[in-house]
Coordinates of C-alpha atoms and ligand atoms in Angstrom, one line a residue:
M1 CA 12.4 26.2 -80.7
K2 CA 14.4 24.6 -78.1
K3 CA 16.2 21.3 -79.0
E4 CA 14.4 18.4 -77.5
V5 CA 15.9 15.1 -76.2
S6 CA 14.4 12.0 -75.3
L7 CA 15.9 10.4 -72.4
K8 CA 15.4 6.7 -71.5
V9 CA 14.7 6.2 -67.9
K10 CA 16.2 2.7 -66.7
S11 CA 13.1 0.6 -65.5
K12 CA 13.9 0.6 -61.8
F13 CA 13.5 4.6 -61.8
A14 CA 10.6 4.9 -63.7
N15 CA 8.4 4.8 -60.8
K16 CA 10.2 7.5 -58.9
Y17 CA 9.7 10.0 -61.8
K18 CA 6.0 8.7 -62.0
S19 CA 5.4 9.7 -58.6
G20 CA 6.8 13.1 -58.9
Y21 CA 10.5 13.1 -58.2
P22 CA 11.8 16.2 -60.1
L23 CA 15.6 15.8 -60.0
I24 CA 16.9 13.9 -63.4
S25 CA 19.8 12.1 -62.0
K26 CA 22.5 10.5 -64.3
E27 CA 22.3 7.1 -62.9
S28 CA 18.8 7.0 -63.7
I29 CA 19.1 7.5 -67.4
S30 CA 20.6 5.0 -70.2
N31 CA 21.4 7.4 -72.9
P32 CA 22.7 10.5 -71.0
N33 CA 25.2 11.1 -73.9
E34 CA 22.5 12.3 -76.1
L35 CA 22.5 15.5 -74.3
S36 CA 24.6 18.2 -75.6
E37 CA 23.4 21.6 -75.1
E38 CA 22.2 23.0 -71.7
G39 CA 18.7 24.7 -71.8
S40 CA 17.5 21.7 -74.1
I41 CA 14.2 20.2 -73.3
I42 CA 14.1 16.7 -71.9
K43 CA 11.4 14.1 -72.5
L44 CA 11.8 11.4 -69.9
V45 CA 10.3 8.0 -71.4
D46 CA 10.3 4.6 -70.1
E47 CA 12.0 1.6 -71.6
Q48 CA 8.8 1.3 -73.9
L49 CA 9.3 4.7 -74.9
R50 CA 6.2 5.7 -73.2
F51 CA 6.1 9.3 -72.2
I52 CA 6.7 10.1 -68.2
A53 CA 7.7 13.7 -67.7
K54 CA 9.2 16.8 -69.5
G55 CA 11.7 19.0 -68.0
Y56 CA 15.3 20.7 -69.0
Y57 CA 18.7 19.9 -69.2
G58 CA 21.0 21.8 -66.7
K59 CA 23.8 20.2 -64.8
Q60 CA 23.7 21.0 -60.9
N61 CA 25.1 18.7 -58.4
K62 CA 24.6 15.0 -59.1
G63 CA 21.7 16.0 -61.4
L64 CA 21.1 16.5 -65.1
G65 CA 18.3 18.6 -64.9
W66 CA 14.9 19.2 -63.5
V67 CA 11.3 18.0 -64.4
L68 CA 8.9 20.8 -65.0
G69 CA 5.9 19.1 -65.8
K70 CA 3.9 16.1 -66.8
D71 CA 1.9 17.1 -69.5
E72 CA 3.5 16.0 -72.8
R73 CA 2.2 19.1 -74.9
E74 CA 3.3 21.6 -72.2
V75 CA 5.7 24.1 -73.6
F76 CA 8.1 26.1 -71.3
D77 CA 7.3 29.5 -72.7
Q78 CA 6.8 33.0 -70.8
E79 CA 3.3 32.0 -70.0
F80 CA 4.4 28.9 -68.3
F81 CA 7.0 30.5 -66.0
S82 CA 4.6 33.5 -65.4
K83 CA 2.2 31.1 -63.9
K84 CA 4.9 29.5 -61.6
L85 CA 5.9 32.9 -60.6
K86 CA 2.6 34.3 -60.0
R87 CA 1.2 31.2 -57.7
A88 CA 4.8 31.4 -55.8
F89 CA 4.2 35.1 -55.0
E90 CA 0.5 34.6 -54.0
Q91 CA 1.8 32.1 -51.7
R92 CA 4.1 34.7 -49.8
S93 CA 1.3 37.3 -49.6
S94 CA 1.4 37.5 -45.9
F95 CA 5.2 38.1 -45.9
Y96 CA 4.6 41.1 -48.5
K97 CA 2.3 42.6 -46.0
S98 CA 4.6 42.5 -43.0
S99 CA 6.4 45.6 -42.2
D100 CA 8.4 43.8 -39.6
T101 CA 10.0 41.5 -42.0
T102 CA 11.1 42.7 -45.4
A103 CA 13.4 39.8 -46.7
F104 CA 12.0 36.4 -47.6
R105 CA 12.3 33.6 -50.4
V106 CA 9.7 34.2 -52.9
F107 CA 10.6 31.4 -55.1
N108 CA 12.3 28.3 -54.0
G109 CA 13.3 26.0 -56.9
E110 CA 11.7 22.7 -57.2
G111 CA 9.5 23.5 -54.2
D112 CA 7.9 26.0 -56.4
G113 CA 7.9 23.8 -59.8
V114 CA 11.0 25.0 -61.3
G115 CA 14.3 23.5 -59.9
G116 CA 17.4 25.4 -60.5
L117 CA 16.2 28.8 -59.9
T118 CA 15.6 30.8 -56.4
I119 CA 14.2 34.1 -56.1
D120 CA 14.8 36.4 -52.8
Y121 CA 13.1 39.5 -52.0
F122 CA 15.1 42.2 -50.0
D123 CA 12.8 45.3 -49.4
G124 CA 11.9 46.2 -52.9
Y125 CA 14.8 44.4 -54.6
Y126 CA 14.7 41.0 -56.3
L127 CA 17.6 38.5 -56.3
L128 CA 17.7 35.8 -58.9
T129 CA 20.0 32.8 -58.5
W130 CA 20.6 30.6 -61.6
Y131 CA 22.3 27.3 -60.4
S132 CA 22.9 26.1 -63.9
K133 CA 23.6 27.2 -67.6
G134 CA 20.5 25.2 -68.5
I135 CA 18.0 27.6 -66.4
Y136 CA 19.9 30.5 -67.4
H137 CA 18.6 30.0 -71.0
F138 CA 15.2 30.6 -70.0
R139 CA 16.2 33.8 -68.3
E140 CA 14.3 36.2 -70.6
Y141 CA 10.9 34.5 -69.9
I142 CA 11.6 34.4 -66.3
I143 CA 12.9 38.2 -66.0
N144 CA 10.0 39.3 -68.2
S145 CA 7.4 37.4 -65.9
L146 CA 8.9 38.9 -62.9
K147 CA 8.8 42.5 -64.4
E148 CA 5.2 42.1 -65.3
L149 CA 4.1 40.6 -62.1
V150 CA 5.7 42.8 -59.5
D151 CA 6.7 46.3 -58.5
F152 CA 10.3 46.4 -57.7
K153 CA 13.0 48.8 -57.2
G154 CA 15.8 46.7 -58.7
I155 CA 16.5 43.0 -60.0
Y156 CA 19.9 41.4 -59.5
Q157 CA 21.0 38.0 -60.2
K158 CA 23.9 35.6 -59.1
K159 CA 25.1 32.9 -61.4
R160 CA 26.2 29.8 -59.8
F161 CA 26.7 27.5 -62.7
D162 CA 29.4 25.4 -61.4
E163 CA 28.5 21.8 -60.4
S164 CA 29.4 22.7 -56.7
G165 CA 27.2 25.9 -57.1
K166 CA 30.5 28.2 -57.2
Y167 CA 29.7 31.7 -57.8
I168 CA 30.6 33.3 -61.2
E169 CA 31.9 36.9 -60.8
G170 CA 30.3 39.5 -62.9
D171 CA 28.0 42.5 -62.7
D172 CA 24.9 41.2 -60.9
F173 CA 22.7 44.0 -62.0
V174 CA 19.7 43.2 -64.2
A175 CA 17.2 45.9 -64.1
G176 CA 15.4 48.9 -62.5
E177 CA 17.6 51.2 -60.1
R178 CA 21.0 50.0 -58.8
G179 CA 20.8 49.7 -55.1
E180 CA 23.1 51.7 -52.7
F181 CA 24.6 49.1 -50.8
P182 CA 24.2 48.0 -48.0
I183 CA 20.6 48.2 -48.1
I184 CA 19.0 47.7 -44.8
V185 CA 16.2 45.1 -44.6
K186 CA 14.3 44.2 -41.6
E187 CA 13.8 40.6 -40.1
N188 CA 11.2 40.4 -37.2
G189 CA 12.1 44.1 -36.4
V190 CA 16.0 43.7 -36.5
N191 CA 18.0 45.6 -39.2
I192 CA 20.3 43.5 -41.4
A193 CA 22.6 45.1 -43.8
V194 CA 22.5 43.3 -47.3
Y195 CA 24.9 43.6 -50.3
L196 CA 23.5 42.1 -53.6
N197 CA 26.4 43.2 -55.8
E198 CA 29.5 41.6 -53.9
S199 CA 29.6 37.9 -53.9
A200 CA 27.7 34.8 -53.9
M201 CA 26.4 35.4 -50.4
V202 CA 24.5 38.7 -49.5
G203 CA 25.1 38.9 -45.8
V204 CA 22.3 36.8 -44.3
F205 CA 20.8 33.3 -44.7
L206 CA 17.2 33.9 -44.9
D207 CA 16.4 30.1 -44.0
Q208 CA 17.5 30.8 -40.5
R209 CA 14.8 33.3 -39.6
D210 CA 12.8 31.4 -37.2
V211 CA 15.7 30.1 -35.5
R212 CA 17.1 33.8 -34.9
R213 CA 13.6 34.9 -33.6
T214 CA 13.7 32.0 -31.3
I215 CA 17.1 32.7 -30.1
R216 CA 16.3 36.4 -29.3
D217 CA 13.0 35.7 -27.7
G218 CA 13.7 32.6 -25.9
Y219 CA 17.2 32.0 -25.2
A220 CA 19.3 35.3 -24.9
K221 CA 18.4 37.1 -22.1
G222 CA 20.9 37.5 -19.4
K223 CA 23.2 34.9 -21.4
R224 CA 26.6 34.6 -22.5
V225 CA 26.3 33.4 -26.0
L226 CA 29.0 32.0 -28.2
N227 CA 28.2 32.1 -32.0
T228 CA 30.6 29.9 -33.9
F229 CA 31.0 30.0 -37.9
S230 CA 29.5 33.4 -37.3
Y231 CA 29.9 34.7 -40.8
T232 CA 28.3 38.3 -40.6
G233 CA 27.1 37.9 -37.0
V234 CA 23.4 38.1 -37.7
F235 CA 22.8 35.2 -35.0
S236 CA 24.9 37.4 -32.3
V237 CA 22.8 40.5 -33.4
F238 CA 19.7 38.8 -32.4
A239 CA 21.1 37.5 -29.4
A240 CA 22.3 40.9 -28.3
A241 CA 18.8 42.3 -29.2
G242 CA 17.3 39.8 -27.0
G243 CA 19.4 40.8 -24.0
A244 CA 22.4 38.9 -23.8
V245 CA 24.9 39.9 -21.5
K246 CA 27.5 39.3 -24.2
T247 CA 27.9 37.7 -27.4
T248 CA 31.2 36.1 -28.9
S249 CA 31.3 35.7 -32.5
V250 CA 33.9 33.4 -34.0
D251 CA 34.7 33.0 -37.9
L252 CA 38.0 32.0 -39.8
A253 CA 37.3 34.8 -42.4
N254 CA 38.9 38.1 -41.9
R255 CA 36.1 40.2 -43.4
S256 CA 33.8 38.6 -40.8
K257 CA 35.0 41.0 -38.3
S258 CA 34.1 44.3 -40.1
K259 CA 30.9 42.8 -41.4
T260 CA 29.7 41.8 -37.8
V261 CA 30.6 45.1 -36.7
E262 CA 28.4 46.5 -39.3
Q263 CA 25.5 44.4 -38.6
F264 CA 25.7 45.5 -34.8
S265 CA 26.1 49.2 -35.8
V266 CA 23.0 49.2 -38.1
N267 CA 21.0 48.1 -34.8
G268 CA 22.5 50.7 -32.7
I269 CA 24.5 48.4 -30.8
D270 CA 28.0 49.1 -30.0
A271 CA 30.3 46.4 -31.4
Q272 CA 32.9 47.1 -28.7
T273 CA 30.7 45.6 -26.1
Q274 CA 30.9 42.4 -28.0
D275 CA 33.7 40.0 -28.7
I276 CA 34.2 39.4 -32.5
I277 CA 37.1 37.0 -33.1
V278 CA 38.6 36.0 -36.5
E279 CA 39.8 32.5 -35.7
D280 CA 39.3 28.8 -36.7
V281 CA 36.5 27.5 -34.4
F282 CA 38.3 24.2 -33.6
K283 CA 41.2 26.5 -32.3
Y284 CA 39.1 28.7 -30.3
F285 CA 37.4 25.7 -28.7
K286 CA 40.9 24.9 -27.6
Y287 CA 41.5 28.2 -26.1
A288 CA 38.3 28.3 -24.3
V289 CA 39.2 25.0 -22.4
K290 CA 42.4 26.1 -21.6
K291 CA 41.0 29.4 -20.1
G292 CA 38.2 27.7 -18.4
L293 CA 35.6 29.8 -20.5
K294 CA 31.9 28.7 -20.4
F295 CA 28.8 29.9 -22.3
D296 CA 25.1 29.8 -21.5
T297 CA 24.1 29.5 -25.2
V298 CA 26.4 28.0 -27.8
I299 CA 25.2 28.4 -31.6
L300 CA 26.8 25.7 -33.9
D301 CA 25.9 26.4 -37.8
P302 CA 28.9 25.2 -39.5
P303 CA 29.2 25.0 -43.4
S304 CA 28.6 21.4 -44.9
F305 CA 32.1 21.1 -46.0
A306 CA 34.9 23.6 -45.1
R307 CA 38.7 23.2 -45.4
S308 CA 41.1 25.6 -43.2
K309 CA 44.8 25.4 -42.8
K310 CA 44.8 22.8 -40.1
F311 CA 41.2 21.2 -40.6
V312 CA 39.0 19.8 -43.1
F313 CA 35.6 19.7 -41.8
S314 CA 32.7 17.6 -43.2
A315 CA 29.2 18.0 -41.4
E316 CA 28.4 14.2 -42.1
K317 CA 31.8 12.9 -40.7
D318 CA 32.7 15.6 -38.1
Y319 CA 29.6 17.0 -36.6
T320 CA 29.6 14.6 -33.5
N321 CA 33.2 15.7 -32.6
L322 CA 32.3 19.5 -33.2
L323 CA 29.2 18.9 -30.6
K324 CA 31.6 17.4 -28.2
E325 CA 34.0 20.5 -28.3
A326 CA 30.7 22.6 -27.9
I327 CA 29.2 20.6 -24.8
A328 CA 32.8 20.9 -23.1
I329 CA 32.2 24.7 -22.8
T330 CA 28.5 24.8 -22.2
E331 CA 27.2 25.4 -18.8
D332 CA 25.0 22.9 -17.2
N333 CA 21.4 23.8 -18.2
G334 CA 22.9 25.8 -21.0
I335 CA 21.8 25.6 -24.5
I336 CA 23.4 24.4 -27.7
V337 CA 21.9 25.3 -31.0
A338 CA 23.1 22.6 -33.3
S339 CA 22.2 23.4 -37.0
T340 CA 23.3 21.8 -40.4
N341 CA 22.4 22.7 -43.8
S342 CA 23.8 19.4 -45.2
S343 CA 21.5 17.6 -47.6
S344 CA 23.5 14.4 -47.3
F345 CA 21.8 13.2 -44.2
G346 CA 18.4 13.8 -42.7
M347 CA 17.1 14.6 -39.2
G348 CA 17.2 11.0 -38.1
K349 CA 21.1 10.5 -38.6
F350 CA 21.5 14.2 -37.3
K351 CA 19.9 13.3 -33.9
G352 CA 22.2 10.2 -34.0
F353 CA 25.0 12.3 -34.0
I354 CA 23.8 14.5 -31.1
D355 CA 23.1 11.4 -29.1
T356 CA 26.5 10.0 -29.9
A357 CA 28.3 13.2 -28.8
F358 CA 26.6 13.2 -25.7
K359 CA 26.9 9.7 -24.7
E360 CA 30.7 9.7 -25.6
L361 CA 31.0 12.6 -22.8
N362 CA 28.7 10.8 -20.3
S363 CA 26.6 13.8 -20.4
Q364 CA 22.9 14.2 -20.7
Y365 CA 20.6 16.4 -22.8
K366 CA 17.0 17.4 -23.6
I367 CA 15.6 18.3 -27.0
M368 CA 13.9 21.8 -26.3
E369 CA 12.8 22.6 -30.0
E370 CA 13.2 21.4 -33.8
F371 CA 13.4 23.6 -36.8
S372 CA 13.5 22.5 -40.5
L373 CA 13.0 25.3 -43.5
P374 CA 10.6 28.0 -42.9
V375 CA 7.4 28.2 -45.0
D376 CA 8.7 30.6 -47.7
F377 CA 11.4 28.1 -48.3
R378 CA 8.7 25.9 -49.9
T379 CA 9.5 22.3 -50.2
I380 CA 7.6 19.4 -51.8
K381 CA 7.4 15.9 -50.2
E382 CA 8.5 14.0 -53.5
I383 CA 12.1 15.2 -52.9
P384 CA 12.9 15.2 -49.3
E385 CA 16.5 16.1 -49.5
S386 CA 15.6 19.5 -50.8
D387 CA 14.3 20.3 -47.0
Y388 CA 17.9 20.3 -46.0
L389 CA 18.1 22.7 -42.9
K390 CA 17.9 20.9 -39.7
V391 CA 18.2 22.7 -36.4
V392 CA 17.9 21.3 -32.8
F393 CA 18.0 23.3 -29.5
L394 CA 19.4 21.2 -26.9
K395 CA 19.6 21.6 -23.2
K396 CA 22.8 20.2 -21.7
V397 CA 21.2 18.8 -18.5
K398 CA 24.7 17.8 -16.8
Ligands
SAH401 N1 26.2 30.8 -38.8 C1 26.1 31.8 -40.2 C2 26.5 31.3 -41.5 C3 27.7 30.4 -41.7 S1 28.6 30.5 -43.2 C4 24.8 32.3 -40.3 O1 23.7 31.9 -40.0 O2 24.9 33.7 -40.6 C5 29.7 29.5 -42.6 C6 31.0 30.4 -42.2 O3 32.0 29.4 -41.4 C7 31.8 31.2 -43.1 O4 31.6 32.4 -42.8 C8 33.2 30.6 -42.9 O5 34.0 31.8 -42.9 C9 33.2 29.9 -41.8 N2 33.8 28.9 -41.5 C10 34.5 27.9 -42.3 N3 35.2 27.1 -41.5 C11 35.6 27.6 -40.4 C12 36.5 27.3 -39.4 N4 37.2 26.1 -39.3 N5 36.6 28.1 -38.2 C13 35.7 29.2 -38.4 N6 35.0 29.6 -39.2 C14 34.7 28.9 -40.4

């Protein structure tokens, strides 16, 4: 039996939980010090000690844990998790049927009813990501459910227990057979090399699938494409597959170069025909201006927060300036793909940054397309900040 702790919700927060908000925040609780062991069951009660909801204690970002249900008698046993997983997998049935796309998210945390856990599928392999020690306490139930529900080649896991989601090194293999990495998955017909055994990141961010397809199909043919914060270069590969005359990938990390070469080569594209540059993006912008370089399509997908030798970048503070640098090297009638995964602001504010950037340069733009998370990254309206992805395709008119 797991320990059960009653947490008293401050009156002004009670309605929030009653209407389905799942993240248990520290500020909303008057007796958070009662919590001791992650993985304990939390019972949320109002100031009159009336039951509101039930969940678990697991420290993550600003949260103390997640609500799992509103039935006071519910137990969080194997059957409970099995039901959640089953329903989530059924909702992805069209993804399982596709032979064109073999990598997708099958369980998306609170969007599928269990905050703190995601499960991704990579061509027969399952990757569990645990976002707190608390959810990891339930691992046996969850892994057993997974084993019962699906056929799999292998199961891997990532522990990201730290409050900032930092990855904990260790053997990530759980069950089945070990993969021979990289395994090659497909996304809309394009090959992607994936490593489930290396670090927190596997080589591709699945949430950008629809954006990559849109770039390939609508914004690449005959274009010079600049991909900044390019990581393993998967946006560049899609642009090249869509007929870009050349792609230029820029990332600060040394290993981004060999990783990008690999993504091109698993698609039969000679990486020698593309530019792959290891450099600070902000330095590259200065270089491009000095050399008079211009691009037809510029992809901007920075991390929410990053520190390099010379710069500290925070999407919330610095996106406007980043955009201004990009606008300066984009051709008239060129496209800027402005993307952010920051959950600290919403689409309204993001469009404000975009508007300010163009205004300050006396430049004009038109919004061509907009994206948020794809359907496999299921979200619920009760917690809008979980729908973190914002992507806007902008045409620089002049
Ligand atoms: N756009 C990528 C994901 C970006 S992940 C994709 O969709 O695949 C963030 C990347 O930004 C990391 O690879 C990191 O090395 C890089 N990065 C962070 N700060 C940077 C900077 N100042 N200049 C260049 N790259 C940077």
